mmCIF file of C-alpha atoms in Angstrom:
data_model
loop_
_atom_site.group_PDB
_atom_site.id
_atom_site.type_symbol
_atom_site.label_atom_id
_atom_site.label_comp_id
_atom_site.label_asym_id
_atom_site.label_seq_id
_atom_site.Cartn_x
_atom_site.Cartn_y
_atom_site.Cartn_z
ATOM 1 C CA UNK A 1239 -8.071 6.067 -35.801
ATOM 2 C CA UNK A 1240 -10.733 8.821 -35.458
ATOM 3 C CA UNK A 1241 -13.554 6.682 -34.534
ATOM 4 C CA UNK A 1242 -11.607 5.030 -31.807
ATOM 5 C CA UNK A 1243 -11.153 7.835 -29.909
ATOM 6 C CA UNK A 1244 -14.574 8.554 -30.070
ATOM 7 C CA UNK A 1245 -15.629 9.305 -26.137
ATOM 8 C CA UNK A 1246 -18.564 7.570 -25.140
ATOM 9 C CA UNK A 1247 -21.098 6.888 -22.218
ATOM 10 C CA UNK A 1248 -19.281 5.060 -19.424
ATOM 11 C CA UNK A 1249 -21.379 1.784 -19.235
ATOM 12 C CA UNK A 1250 -22.556 0.982 -15.545
ATOM 13 C CA UNK A 1251 -22.556 -2.626 -16.541
ATOM 14 C CA UNK A 1252 -19.663 -2.937 -18.354
ATOM 15 C CA UNK A 1253 -17.510 -4.898 -16.077
ATOM 16 C CA UNK A 1254 -19.225 -7.690 -15.995
ATOM 17 C CA UNK A 1255 -19.267 -8.156 -19.503
ATOM 18 C CA UNK A 1256 -16.101 -10.300 -21.102
ATOM 19 C CA UNK A 1257 -14.694 -8.119 -23.142
ATOM 20 C CA UNK A 1258 -14.492 -4.141 -22.279
ATOM 21 C CA UNK A 1259 -13.025 -1.109 -25.080
ATOM 22 C CA UNK A 1260 -11.184 1.676 -23.335
ATOM 23 C CA UNK A 1261 -10.567 4.949 -24.796
ATOM 24 C CA UNK A 1262 -6.773 5.662 -23.226
ATOM 25 C CA UNK A 1263 -4.437 3.514 -21.634
ATOM 26 C CA UNK A 1264 -5.095 0.930 -18.923
ATOM 27 C CA UNK A 1265 -2.730 1.637 -16.075
ATOM 28 C CA UNK A 1266 -1.557 -1.746 -13.861
ATOM 29 C CA UNK A 1267 -1.332 -0.830 -10.398
ATOM 30 C CA UNK A 1268 -2.933 1.545 -8.183
ATOM 31 C CA UNK A 1269 -0.076 2.505 -5.849
ATOM 32 C CA UNK A 1270 1.905 5.737 -6.032
ATOM 33 C CA UNK A 1271 3.258 5.365 -9.473
ATOM 34 C CA UNK A 1272 -0.443 4.203 -11.084
ATOM 35 C CA UNK A 1273 -1.876 7.282 -9.520
ATOM 36 C CA UNK A 1274 0.778 9.747 -10.337
ATOM 37 C CA UNK A 1275 0.453 8.645 -14.071
ATOM 38 C CA UNK A 1276 -3.206 8.833 -14.019
ATOM 39 C CA UNK A 1277 -2.908 12.462 -12.581
ATOM 40 C CA UNK A 1278 -0.530 13.650 -15.449
ATOM 41 C CA UNK A 1279 -2.814 12.061 -17.545
ATOM 42 C CA UNK A 1280 -6.207 13.867 -16.306
ATOM 43 C CA UNK A 1281 -3.885 16.862 -16.454
ATOM 44 C CA UNK A 1282 -3.453 16.230 -20.066
ATOM 45 C CA UNK A 1283 -7.497 15.707 -20.934
ATOM 46 C CA UNK A 1284 -6.460 12.064 -21.737
ATOM 47 C CA UNK A 1285 -9.463 9.271 -20.205
ATOM 48 C CA UNK A 1286 -7.462 6.182 -18.622
ATOM 49 C CA UNK A 1287 -8.414 3.229 -16.264
ATOM 50 C CA UNK A 1288 -6.504 1.930 -13.549
ATOM 51 C CA UNK A 1289 -6.809 -1.683 -12.670
ATOM 52 C CA UNK A 1290 -5.593 -3.373 -9.272
ATOM 53 C CA UNK A 1291 -5.737 -6.587 -7.682
ATOM 54 C CA UNK A 1292 -6.276 -5.386 -3.978
ATOM 55 C CA UNK A 1293 -9.381 -3.232 -2.487
ATOM 56 C CA UNK A 1294 -7.615 -0.398 -1.616
ATOM 57 C CA UNK A 1295 -4.876 2.324 -3.415
ATOM 58 C CA UNK A 1296 -1.574 1.659 -2.453
ATOM 59 C CA UNK A 1297 -1.775 -1.510 -0.779
ATOM 60 C CA UNK A 1298 1.653 -1.840 -0.034
ATOM 61 C CA UNK A 1299 1.920 0.926 2.201
ATOM 62 C CA UNK A 1300 -1.565 -0.020 3.715
ATOM 63 C CA UNK A 1301 -1.287 -3.644 4.164
ATOM 64 C CA UNK A 1302 1.967 -4.756 3.864
ATOM 65 C CA UNK A 1303 4.244 -2.337 6.114
ATOM 66 C CA UNK A 1304 4.914 -1.767 9.839
ATOM 67 C CA UNK A 1305 3.761 0.077 12.327
ATOM 68 C CA UNK A 1306 6.454 2.675 12.471
ATOM 69 C CA UNK A 1307 7.509 3.375 9.041
ATOM 70 C CA UNK A 1308 8.112 6.667 7.828
ATOM 71 C CA UNK A 1309 9.159 7.930 4.909
ATOM 72 C CA UNK A 1310 13.113 7.545 4.895
ATOM 73 C CA UNK A 1311 13.551 10.937 2.169
ATOM 74 C CA UNK A 1312 12.197 14.731 3.266
ATOM 75 C CA UNK A 1313 8.828 14.796 2.039
ATOM 76 C CA UNK A 1314 9.821 17.073 -1.241
ATOM 77 C CA UNK A 1315 11.433 14.244 -2.436
ATOM 78 C CA UNK A 1316 8.241 11.833 -2.088
ATOM 79 C CA UNK A 1317 5.707 14.048 -3.390
ATOM 80 C CA UNK A 1318 3.503 13.262 -6.448
ATOM 81 C CA UNK A 1319 3.374 15.572 -9.366
ATOM 82 C CA UNK A 1320 0.857 18.347 -9.649
ATOM 83 C CA UNK A 1321 0.101 17.851 -5.466
ATOM 84 C CA UNK A 1322 2.860 18.833 -2.769
ATOM 85 C CA UNK A 1323 2.519 17.534 0.716
ATOM 86 C CA UNK A 1324 0.158 19.891 3.333
ATOM 87 C CA UNK A 1325 2.133 22.144 5.006
ATOM 88 C CA UNK A 1326 1.926 20.768 8.445
ATOM 89 C CA UNK A 1327 3.329 17.592 7.282
ATOM 90 C CA UNK A 1328 6.718 17.025 9.458
ATOM 91 C CA UNK A 1329 9.693 16.707 7.216
ATOM 92 C CA UNK A 1330 9.187 12.847 7.460
ATOM 93 C CA UNK A 1331 5.351 11.753 6.952
ATOM 94 C CA UNK A 1332 4.561 8.671 8.967
ATOM 95 C CA UNK A 1333 2.539 5.827 7.118
ATOM 96 C CA UNK A 1334 -0.639 6.818 8.459
ATOM 97 C CA UNK A 1335 0.084 10.354 6.619
ATOM 98 C CA UNK A 1336 1.669 9.460 3.735
ATOM 99 C CA UNK A 1337 -1.332 6.789 3.190
ATOM 100 C CA UNK A 1338 -3.779 9.917 3.597
ATOM 101 C CA UNK A 1339 -2.005 12.140 1.420
ATOM 102 C CA UNK A 1340 -2.360 9.394 -1.834
ATOM 103 C CA UNK A 1341 -6.178 8.938 -0.899
ATOM 104 C CA UNK A 1342 -6.350 12.703 -0.987
ATOM 105 C CA UNK A 1343 -4.388 12.848 -4.194
ATOM 106 C CA UNK A 1344 -6.720 9.955 -6.106
ATOM 107 C CA UNK A 1345 -9.839 12.018 -5.074
ATOM 108 C CA UNK A 1346 -8.121 15.462 -6.220
ATOM 109 C CA UNK A 1347 -7.969 14.400 -9.592
ATOM 110 C CA UNK A 1348 -10.924 11.855 -9.768
ATOM 111 C CA UNK A 1349 -8.866 8.582 -9.818
ATOM 112 C CA UNK A 1350 -11.072 5.319 -9.379
ATOM 113 C CA UNK A 1351 -9.274 2.540 -9.823
ATOM 114 C CA UNK A 1352 -11.352 -0.954 -10.732
ATOM 115 C CA UNK A 1353 -9.817 -3.017 -7.294
ATOM 116 C CA UNK A 1354 -10.319 -6.511 -6.984
ATOM 117 C CA UNK A 1355 -9.150 -7.009 -10.939
ATOM 118 C CA UNK A 1356 -6.114 -9.430 -11.179
ATOM 119 C CA UNK A 1357 -4.527 -8.840 -14.287
ATOM 120 C CA UNK A 1358 -4.056 -12.843 -15.861
ATOM 121 C CA UNK A 1359 -2.313 -11.399 -18.981
ATOM 122 C CA UNK A 1360 -1.503 -8.825 -21.193
ATOM 123 C CA UNK A 1361 -0.319 -9.180 -24.502
ATOM 124 C CA UNK A 1362 0.166 -6.999 -27.490
ATOM 125 C CA UNK A 1363 -1.635 -8.351 -30.729
ATOM 126 C CA UNK A 1364 0.044 -7.625 -33.768
ATOM 127 C CA UNK A 1365 -2.782 -7.858 -36.203
ATOM 128 C CA UNK A 1366 -5.336 -5.665 -34.570
ATOM 129 C CA UNK A 1367 -2.261 -3.340 -33.187
ATOM 130 C CA UNK A 1368 -3.883 -3.231 -29.803
ATOM 131 C CA UNK A 1369 -3.072 -4.445 -25.971
ATOM 132 C CA UNK A 1370 -5.140 -7.276 -25.195
ATOM 133 C CA UNK A 1371 -5.533 -7.379 -20.864
ATOM 134 C CA UNK A 1372 -7.411 -10.101 -19.583
ATOM 135 C CA UNK A 1373 -7.971 -9.987 -15.413
ATOM 136 C CA UNK A 1374 -10.394 -11.947 -13.238
ATOM 137 C CA UNK A 1375 -12.096 -10.814 -10.228
ATOM 138 C CA UNK A 1376 -14.392 -11.938 -7.436
ATOM 139 C CA UNK A 1377 -14.136 -15.646 -5.061
ATOM 140 C CA UNK A 1378 -14.248 -18.545 -7.029
ATOM 141 C CA UNK A 1379 -18.167 -18.874 -6.977
ATOM 142 C CA UNK A 1380 -18.321 -15.507 -8.482
ATOM 143 C CA UNK A 1381 -15.641 -15.299 -10.588
ATOM 144 C CA UNK A 1382 -15.556 -12.723 -13.390
ATOM 145 C CA UNK A 1383 -13.399 -12.693 -16.346
ATOM 146 C CA UNK A 1384 -13.146 -9.267 -18.252
ATOM 147 C CA UNK A 1385 -10.836 -8.088 -21.054
ATOM 148 C CA UNK A 1386 -9.769 -4.508 -21.807
ATOM 149 C CA UNK A 1387 -8.566 -3.720 -25.183
ATOM 150 C CA UNK A 1388 -6.782 -0.616 -25.608
ATOM 151 C CA UNK A 1389 -4.061 1.229 -27.389
ATOM 152 C CA UNK A 1390 -1.733 1.870 -24.608
ATOM 153 C CA UNK A 1391 -0.802 -0.189 -21.433
ATOM 154 C CA UNK A 1392 1.068 1.447 -18.415
ATOM 155 C CA UNK A 1393 2.678 -0.836 -15.587
ATOM 156 C CA UNK A 1394 2.749 0.435 -12.479
ATOM 157 C CA UNK A 1395 2.801 -2.735 -10.769
ATOM 158 C CA UNK A 1396 6.195 -1.240 -9.289
ATOM 159 C CA UNK A 1397 9.525 -2.911 -8.054
ATOM 160 C CA UNK A 1398 8.116 -4.362 -4.437
ATOM 161 C CA UNK A 1399 5.033 -6.282 -6.108
ATOM 162 C CA UNK A 1400 5.691 -10.094 -4.650
ATOM 163 C CA UNK A 1401 7.806 -11.005 -1.709
ATOM 164 C CA UNK A 1402 11.219 -12.715 -1.860
ATOM 165 C CA UNK A 1403 11.128 -15.506 0.207
ATOM 166 C CA UNK A 1404 14.893 -17.108 0.864
ATOM 167 C CA UNK A 1405 15.212 -21.035 0.238
ATOM 168 C CA UNK A 1406 17.253 -21.928 3.613
ATOM 169 C CA UNK A 1407 18.392 -25.611 4.240
ATOM 170 C CA UNK A 1408 16.019 -25.979 7.149
ATOM 171 C CA UNK A 1409 13.560 -23.396 7.667
ATOM 172 C CA UNK A 1410 10.526 -25.049 6.196
ATOM 173 C CA UNK A 1411 10.884 -27.477 9.703
ATOM 174 C CA UNK A 1412 11.716 -24.681 11.751
ATOM 175 C CA UNK A 1413 9.781 -24.958 15.258
ATOM 176 C CA UNK A 1414 9.016 -21.315 15.719
ATOM 177 C CA UNK A 1415 7.232 -18.677 13.937
ATOM 178 C CA UNK A 1416 8.744 -17.352 10.405
ATOM 179 C CA UNK A 1417 7.175 -14.256 8.799
ATOM 180 C CA UNK A 1418 8.268 -11.824 6.336
ATOM 181 C CA UNK A 1419 8.602 -8.429 6.871
ATOM 182 C CA UNK A 1420 5.576 -7.181 5.235
ATOM 183 C CA UNK A 1421 3.780 -9.243 7.621
ATOM 184 C CA UNK A 1422 5.608 -7.769 10.931
ATOM 185 C CA UNK A 1423 3.382 -4.657 12.364
ATOM 186 C CA UNK A 1424 5.194 -4.339 15.635
ATOM 187 C CA UNK A 1425 7.776 -5.806 17.777
ATOM 188 C CA UNK A 1426 5.001 -5.545 21.000
ATOM 189 C CA UNK A 1427 4.360 -9.705 20.898
ATOM 190 C CA UNK A 1428 8.153 -10.079 20.327
ATOM 191 C CA UNK A 1429 9.315 -8.803 24.205
ATOM 192 C CA UNK A 1430 11.475 -11.221 25.840
ATOM 193 C CA UNK A 1431 11.931 -13.287 22.653
ATOM 194 C CA UNK A 1432 14.967 -14.374 20.422
ATOM 195 C CA UNK A 1433 13.927 -12.999 17.050
ATOM 196 C CA UNK A 1434 16.647 -13.723 13.744
ATOM 197 C CA UNK A 1435 16.087 -10.991 11.261
ATOM 198 C CA UNK A 1436 17.580 -12.511 8.074
ATOM 199 C CA UNK A 1437 18.680 -8.994 5.977
ATOM 200 C CA UNK A 1438 20.158 -5.916 6.347
ATOM 201 C CA UNK A 1439 19.026 -3.531 4.080
ATOM 202 C CA UNK A 1440 16.054 -0.649 5.292
ATOM 203 C CA UNK A 1441 13.383 -2.912 6.400
ATOM 204 C CA UNK A 1442 15.530 -5.145 8.086
ATOM 205 C CA UNK A 1443 17.657 -2.618 10.148
ATOM 206 C CA UNK A 1444 14.418 -0.684 11.060
ATOM 207 C CA UNK A 1445 12.577 -3.935 11.792
ATOM 208 C CA UNK A 1446 15.907 -4.688 13.876
ATOM 209 C CA UNK A 1447 15.608 -1.219 15.535
ATOM 210 C CA UNK A 1448 11.693 -2.273 16.419
ATOM 211 C CA UNK A 1449 12.338 -5.433 18.433
ATOM 212 C CA UNK A 1450 15.202 -3.832 20.404
ATOM 213 C CA UNK A 1451 13.109 -1.091 21.363
ATOM 214 C CA UNK A 1452 10.099 -3.632 22.829
ATOM 215 C CA UNK A 1453 12.465 -5.727 24.530
ATOM 216 C CA UNK A 1454 13.401 -8.418 22.214
ATOM 217 C CA UNK A 1455 16.490 -9.690 21.550
ATOM 218 C CA UNK A 1456 17.018 -9.526 17.905
ATOM 219 C CA UNK A 1457 19.997 -10.748 15.935
ATOM 220 C CA UNK A 1458 20.379 -9.077 12.230
ATOM 221 C CA UNK A 1459 21.932 -11.132 9.390
ATOM 222 C CA UNK A 1460 24.377 -9.803 7.382
ATOM 223 C CA UNK A 1461 25.581 -11.321 4.467
ATOM 224 C CA UNK A 1462 27.518 -9.189 2.216
ATOM 225 C CA UNK A 1463 28.646 -5.603 2.365
ATOM 226 C CA UNK A 1464 26.259 -2.471 2.935
ATOM 227 C CA UNK A 1465 26.404 1.056 3.508
ATOM 228 C CA UNK A 1466 24.586 2.707 6.319
ATOM 229 C CA UNK A 1467 24.413 6.709 6.160
ATOM 230 C CA UNK A 1468 23.098 8.937 8.774
ATOM 231 C CA UNK A 1469 19.676 9.960 7.771
ATOM 232 C CA UNK A 1470 20.973 14.022 8.760
ATOM 233 C CA UNK A 1471 24.526 15.113 8.490
ATOM 234 C CA UNK A 1472 24.522 18.308 10.723
ATOM 235 C CA UNK A 1473 20.618 18.660 10.555
ATOM 236 C CA UNK A 1474 20.295 18.208 6.608
ATOM 237 C CA UNK A 1475 19.306 15.347 4.834
ATOM 238 C CA UNK A 1476 21.948 13.045 3.346
ATOM 239 C CA UNK A 1477 20.314 12.572 0.373
ATOM 240 C CA UNK A 1478 19.872 16.213 0.024
ATOM 241 C CA UNK A 1479 23.151 17.272 0.342
ATOM 242 C CA UNK A 1480 24.120 14.568 -1.891
ATOM 243 C CA UNK A 1481 21.714 15.503 -4.382
ATOM 244 C CA UNK A 1482 22.825 19.266 -3.947
ATOM 245 C CA UNK A 1483 26.739 18.361 -4.583
ATOM 246 C CA UNK A 1484 26.132 16.295 -7.764
ATOM 247 C CA UNK A 1485 25.180 19.678 -9.243
ATOM 248 C CA UNK A 1486 28.356 20.573 -8.553
ATOM 249 C CA UNK A 1487 30.983 17.810 -8.547
ATOM 250 C CA UNK A 1488 31.561 14.409 -10.279
ATOM 251 C CA UNK A 1489 29.952 11.129 -8.920
ATOM 252 C CA UNK A 1490 33.298 9.707 -7.355
ATOM 253 C CA UNK A 1491 33.728 13.180 -5.355
ATOM 254 C CA UNK A 1492 30.413 13.339 -3.974
ATOM 255 C CA UNK A 1493 30.969 9.410 -2.966
ATOM 256 C CA UNK A 1494 34.392 10.425 -1.072
ATOM 257 C CA UNK A 1495 32.871 13.949 0.469
ATOM 258 C CA UNK A 1496 29.741 11.336 1.611
ATOM 259 C CA UNK A 1497 31.859 8.664 3.262
ATOM 260 C CA UNK A 1498 34.318 11.165 5.206
ATOM 261 C CA UNK A 1499 31.132 12.882 6.594
ATOM 262 C CA UNK A 1500 30.033 9.526 7.440
ATOM 263 C CA UNK A 1501 32.953 8.470 9.213
ATOM 264 C CA UNK A 1502 32.765 11.539 11.443
ATOM 265 C CA UNK A 1503 29.284 11.050 12.095
ATOM 266 C CA UNK A 1504 28.812 7.252 12.331
ATOM 267 C CA UNK A 1505 32.461 6.245 13.351
ATOM 268 C CA UNK A 1506 34.200 3.042 11.478
ATOM 269 C CA UNK A 1507 30.806 0.769 11.018
ATOM 270 C CA UNK A 1508 32.895 -2.265 10.233
ATOM 271 C CA UNK A 1509 33.867 -3.087 14.041
ATOM 272 C CA UNK A 1510 30.330 -3.744 14.163
ATOM 273 C CA UNK A 1511 30.138 -6.093 11.286
ATOM 274 C CA UNK A 1512 29.087 -3.510 8.688
ATOM 275 C CA UNK A 1513 31.208 -3.760 5.758
ATOM 276 C CA UNK A 1514 31.125 -1.326 3.120
ATOM 277 C CA UNK A 1515 31.049 -1.964 -0.655
ATOM 278 C CA UNK A 1516 34.154 -1.077 -2.424
ATOM 279 C CA UNK A 1517 31.954 0.930 -4.852
ATOM 280 C CA UNK A 1518 30.811 4.589 -3.116
ATOM 281 C CA UNK A 1519 26.760 4.634 -2.297
ATOM 282 C CA UNK A 1520 25.664 7.019 -5.189
ATOM 283 C CA UNK A 1521 27.743 5.399 -7.832
ATOM 284 C CA UNK A 1522 26.319 1.994 -6.684
ATOM 285 C CA UNK A 1523 22.795 3.545 -6.846
ATOM 286 C CA UNK A 1524 23.211 4.245 -10.115
ATOM 287 C CA UNK A 1525 24.990 1.475 -11.043
ATOM 288 C CA UNK A 1526 23.222 -1.034 -9.548
ATOM 289 C CA UNK A 1527 19.961 0.693 -8.242
ATOM 290 C CA UNK A 1528 21.147 -0.872 -4.558
ATOM 291 C CA UNK A 1529 19.992 2.069 -2.073
ATOM 292 C CA UNK A 1530 22.143 2.491 0.785
ATOM 293 C CA UNK A 1531 20.835 2.356 4.501
ATOM 294 C CA UNK A 1532 19.690 5.729 6.654
ATOM 295 C CA UNK A 1533 20.534 4.897 10.030
ATOM 296 C CA UNK A 1534 17.473 6.254 12.590
ATOM 297 C CA UNK A 1535 18.903 4.497 15.470
ATOM 298 C CA UNK A 1536 19.523 1.151 14.834
ATOM 299 C CA UNK A 1537 23.114 1.748 14.884
ATOM 300 C CA UNK A 1538 23.079 3.001 18.677
ATOM 301 C CA UNK A 1539 21.711 -0.406 19.348
ATOM 302 C CA UNK A 1540 24.169 -2.065 17.936
ATOM 303 C CA UNK A 1541 26.592 -0.664 19.941
ATOM 304 C CA UNK A 1542 25.129 -0.968 22.700
ATOM 305 C CA UNK A 1543 24.900 -4.462 22.346
ATOM 306 C CA UNK A 1544 20.993 -4.813 22.094
ATOM 307 C CA UNK A 1545 21.141 -5.726 18.274
ATOM 308 C CA UNK A 1546 23.530 -8.702 17.675
ATOM 309 C CA UNK A 1547 25.061 -8.863 14.084
ATOM 310 C CA UNK A 1548 25.819 -12.162 12.886
ATOM 311 C CA UNK A 1549 27.116 -13.359 9.339
ATOM 312 C CA UNK A 1550 24.893 -15.408 6.902
ATOM 313 C CA UNK A 1551 22.717 -18.287 8.089
ATOM 314 C CA UNK A 1552 23.448 -21.897 6.572
ATOM 315 C CA UNK A 1553 20.844 -23.888 7.940
ATOM 316 C CA UNK A 1554 17.905 -24.080 10.332
ATOM 317 C CA UNK A 1555 17.873 -26.861 13.076
ATOM 318 C CA UNK A 1556 14.772 -27.394 14.835
ATOM 319 C CA UNK A 1557 14.745 -24.110 16.701
ATOM 320 C CA UNK A 1558 18.731 -23.723 16.568
ATOM 321 C CA UNK A 1559 19.955 -22.275 13.599
ATOM 322 C CA UNK A 1560 23.953 -22.369 12.415
ATOM 323 C CA UNK A 1561 25.499 -19.527 10.777
ATOM 324 C CA UNK A 1562 28.210 -19.867 8.359
ATOM 325 C CA UNK A 1563 30.863 -19.486 10.694
ATOM 326 C CA UNK A 1564 29.835 -22.261 13.014
ATOM 327 C CA UNK A 1565 28.241 -20.717 15.106
ATOM 328 C CA UNK A 1566 24.833 -21.939 16.844
ATOM 329 C CA UNK A 1567 22.226 -20.054 18.238
ATOM 330 C CA UNK A 1568 18.570 -20.568 19.952
ATOM 331 C CA UNK A 1569 16.096 -18.387 17.918
ATOM 332 C CA UNK A 1570 12.543 -17.982 19.067
ATOM 333 C CA UNK A 1571 10.900 -16.579 16.049
ATOM 334 C CA UNK A 1572 12.273 -15.441 12.408
ATOM 335 C CA UNK A 1573 11.974 -12.266 10.326
ATOM 336 C CA UNK A 1574 12.269 -12.646 6.585
ATOM 337 C CA UNK A 1575 13.695 -8.842 5.801
ATOM 338 C CA UNK A 1576 14.726 -10.212 2.353
ATOM 339 C CA UNK A 1577 12.728 -7.687 -0.204
ATOM 340 C CA UNK A 1578 10.627 -7.685 -2.474
ATOM 341 C CA UNK A 1579 10.528 -8.133 -6.528
ATOM 342 C CA UNK A 1580 8.232 -7.414 -9.666
ATOM 343 C CA UNK A 1581 5.915 -9.664 -11.027
ATOM 344 C CA UNK A 1582 5.782 -8.441 -14.315
ATOM 345 C CA UNK A 1583 7.294 -11.772 -16.020
ATOM 346 C CA UNK A 1584 4.137 -13.258 -14.497
ATOM 347 C CA UNK A 1585 1.247 -11.960 -16.690
ATOM 348 C CA UNK A 1586 3.294 -9.309 -19.516
ATOM 349 C CA UNK A 1587 3.598 -11.300 -22.186
ATOM 350 C CA UNK A 1588 6.637 -9.435 -23.576
ATOM 351 C CA UNK A 1589 9.980 -9.787 -23.763
ATOM 352 C CA UNK A 1590 11.735 -6.949 -25.842
ATOM 353 C CA UNK A 1591 11.367 -3.913 -23.163
ATOM 354 C CA UNK A 1592 11.070 -5.895 -20.230
ATOM 355 C CA UNK A 1593 14.015 -8.412 -18.759
ATOM 356 C CA UNK A 1594 13.476 -11.673 -16.815
ATOM 357 C CA UNK A 1595 13.836 -9.895 -13.650
ATOM 358 C CA UNK A 1596 11.031 -8.143 -14.309
ATOM 359 C CA UNK A 1597 12.296 -4.796 -15.231
ATOM 360 C CA UNK A 1598 12.830 -2.817 -18.284
ATOM 361 C CA UNK A 1599 16.187 -3.935 -19.880
ATOM 362 C CA UNK A 1600 17.223 0.415 -19.445
ATOM 363 C CA UNK A 1601 15.674 0.639 -15.685
ATOM 364 C CA UNK A 1602 18.340 2.079 -14.217
ATOM 365 C CA UNK A 1603 18.781 6.123 -14.347
ATOM 366 C CA UNK A 1604 16.956 8.401 -16.532
ATOM 367 C CA UNK A 1605 15.477 6.219 -19.422
ATOM 368 C CA UNK A 1606 13.591 3.196 -19.017
ATOM 369 C CA UNK A 1607 9.854 4.302 -19.286
ATOM 370 C CA UNK A 1608 9.098 3.814 -22.727
ATOM 371 C CA UNK A 1609 9.002 0.797 -24.819
ATOM 372 C CA UNK A 1610 7.447 -0.334 -28.037
ATOM 373 C CA UNK A 1611 3.929 -0.339 -29.318
ATOM 374 C CA UNK A 1612 2.372 1.807 -26.497
ATOM 375 C CA UNK A 1613 4.297 0.219 -23.733
ATOM 376 C CA UNK A 1614 4.877 1.768 -20.998
ATOM 377 C CA UNK A 1615 6.921 1.577 -17.665
ATOM 378 C CA UNK A 1616 6.556 3.632 -14.205
ATOM 379 C CA UNK A 1617 8.668 3.135 -11.075
ATOM 380 C CA UNK A 1618 11.021 0.627 -12.596
ATOM 381 C CA UNK A 1619 13.750 3.269 -12.626
ATOM 382 C CA UNK A 1620 15.016 2.605 -8.863
ATOM 383 C CA UNK A 1621 14.895 6.312 -8.361
ATOM 384 C CA UNK A 1622 12.175 6.202 -5.676
ATOM 385 C CA UNK A 1623 9.080 8.264 -5.870
ATOM 386 C CA UNK A 1624 10.710 11.013 -7.322
ATOM 387 C CA UNK A 1625 11.889 8.682 -10.226
ATOM 388 C CA UNK A 1626 8.086 7.555 -10.399
ATOM 389 C CA UNK A 1627 6.944 10.905 -10.715
ATOM 390 C CA UNK A 1628 9.541 11.838 -13.250
ATOM 391 C CA UNK A 1629 8.327 8.375 -15.483
ATOM 392 C CA UNK A 1630 4.376 9.929 -14.822
ATOM 393 C CA UNK A 1631 5.063 13.028 -16.474
ATOM 394 C CA UNK A 1632 6.785 11.891 -19.224
ATOM 395 C CA UNK A 1633 4.334 9.115 -20.115
ATOM 396 C CA UNK A 1634 1.185 11.228 -19.951
ATOM 397 C CA UNK A 1635 3.127 14.051 -22.191
ATOM 398 C CA UNK A 1636 3.889 11.459 -24.670
ATOM 399 C CA UNK A 1637 0.815 9.746 -24.741
ATOM 400 C CA UNK A 1638 -1.506 13.318 -24.284
ATOM 401 C CA UNK A 1639 0.793 14.589 -27.617
ATOM 402 C CA UNK A 1640 -0.870 11.608 -30.039
ATOM 403 C CA UNK A 1641 -4.022 11.920 -28.259
ATOM 404 C CA UNK A 1642 -4.403 15.296 -28.802
ATOM 405 C CA UNK A 1643 -3.102 14.657 -32.647
ATOM 406 C CA UNK A 1644 -5.344 12.694 -33.514
ATOM 407 C CA UNK A 1645 -8.767 13.751 -31.805
ATOM 408 C CA UNK A 1646 -7.806 17.105 -33.628
ATOM 409 C CA UNK A 1647 -9.851 18.904 -30.538
ATOM 410 C CA UNK A 1648 -9.035 19.181 -26.465
ATOM 411 C CA UNK A 1649 -11.463 17.941 -24.585
ATOM 412 C CA UNK A 1650 -12.616 18.649 -20.472
ATOM 413 C CA UNK A 1651 -13.470 14.908 -20.058
ATOM 414 C CA UNK A 1652 -11.155 12.673 -19.044
ATOM 415 C CA UNK A 1653 -13.023 9.823 -17.103
ATOM 416 C CA UNK A 1654 -11.925 6.102 -18.429
ATOM 417 C CA UNK A 1655 -14.237 5.547 -21.001
ATOM 418 C CA UNK A 1656 -15.686 2.047 -21.004
ATOM 419 C CA UNK A 1657 -18.114 -0.014 -23.772
ATOM 420 C CA UNK A 1658 -18.952 -3.215 -24.331
ATOM 421 C CA UNK A 1659 -16.516 -4.739 -27.604
ATOM 422 C CA UNK A 1660 -18.934 -4.798 -31.251
ATOM 423 C CA UNK A 1661 -16.675 -7.776 -32.186
ATOM 424 C CA UNK A 1662 -14.009 -10.297 -30.565
ATOM 425 C CA UNK A 1663 -12.606 -10.421 -33.422
ATOM 426 C CA UNK A 1664 -9.488 -8.039 -33.801
#
């Protein structure tokens, strides 16, 4: 193994070659999870290569989020390892501030992803004991295919890699505009229009609020039960309050306390068509990974009638929509706040660690970051940025311990090292 870990000079033309050996792990994804893992590996003096299909870091935040977005949790729960947010940032940083933070983070730790490299397949070669990661980059006329060979593979594409497009009868024939929430930027262009927002999670609630603030007429589809909680209770973050109580009380008791506090602050929300699940908010998050909605003003718009809550959609017919209760609405536009899903099943050829839904089979809770044969997952435990940071620290320590043992000596160099494969036969 000693020759395998021998560090070599970076070949500037290696990216155009078909086969590249990577000293250290390949990290797929340059979002917060991938950046956090890279930074922690840098601290362990382990070289790495980060592959990113987009042309920038954190493409979800930069290209697929609405303008008014802010972090839903206080910044101390969203910072990545080794670097806190600037003190000048507000408690809930804006989208632009978070992107600036991530760019500074990448710069500080010398993280330079290989952009526009879309992973097509990744499989473990049982014969060589190595991972083979195939990517394509460039336009059709300049299409480049590269295969990266590595011992460790870190999946950092996250929970929200691909939009979920629902199958609703007649939607494809709807005569108005239909967009996914990832393409929604502002409600300004919808002023005066009747907009159907399909989905009542944090995105659906906030899009509906933004539409109402821009004098549109949103109707929000609520098909199932949902926990709506105030973002703050008595000036304190609801999430922070819950975390503190969990240190002293069992989960079921924390849920009961939270629901009582929510009732005092928000009142009975079921009168507005928002039915709460039987399972408490923290238990539901722990058991199924379903995040409560943190209200930042949408509920007041619902009370005032500026946001209409409607049941599920049965079918579309022209510019009309029929609801499951038989009611029909005239609609100008539709925003699908129907969430995202993992894209791991489309490219990772492995079924022992990852399930068919693209999540590790033990993804919920404190496990789910380490598989067999050098495979790791970061940001899939449904615990937000703080969970991804914990995964990143664990992964870097795990790989770092092996790296230091097998290289026999520490090294200050941690730039991802590439070279042309001497042989195609692995």
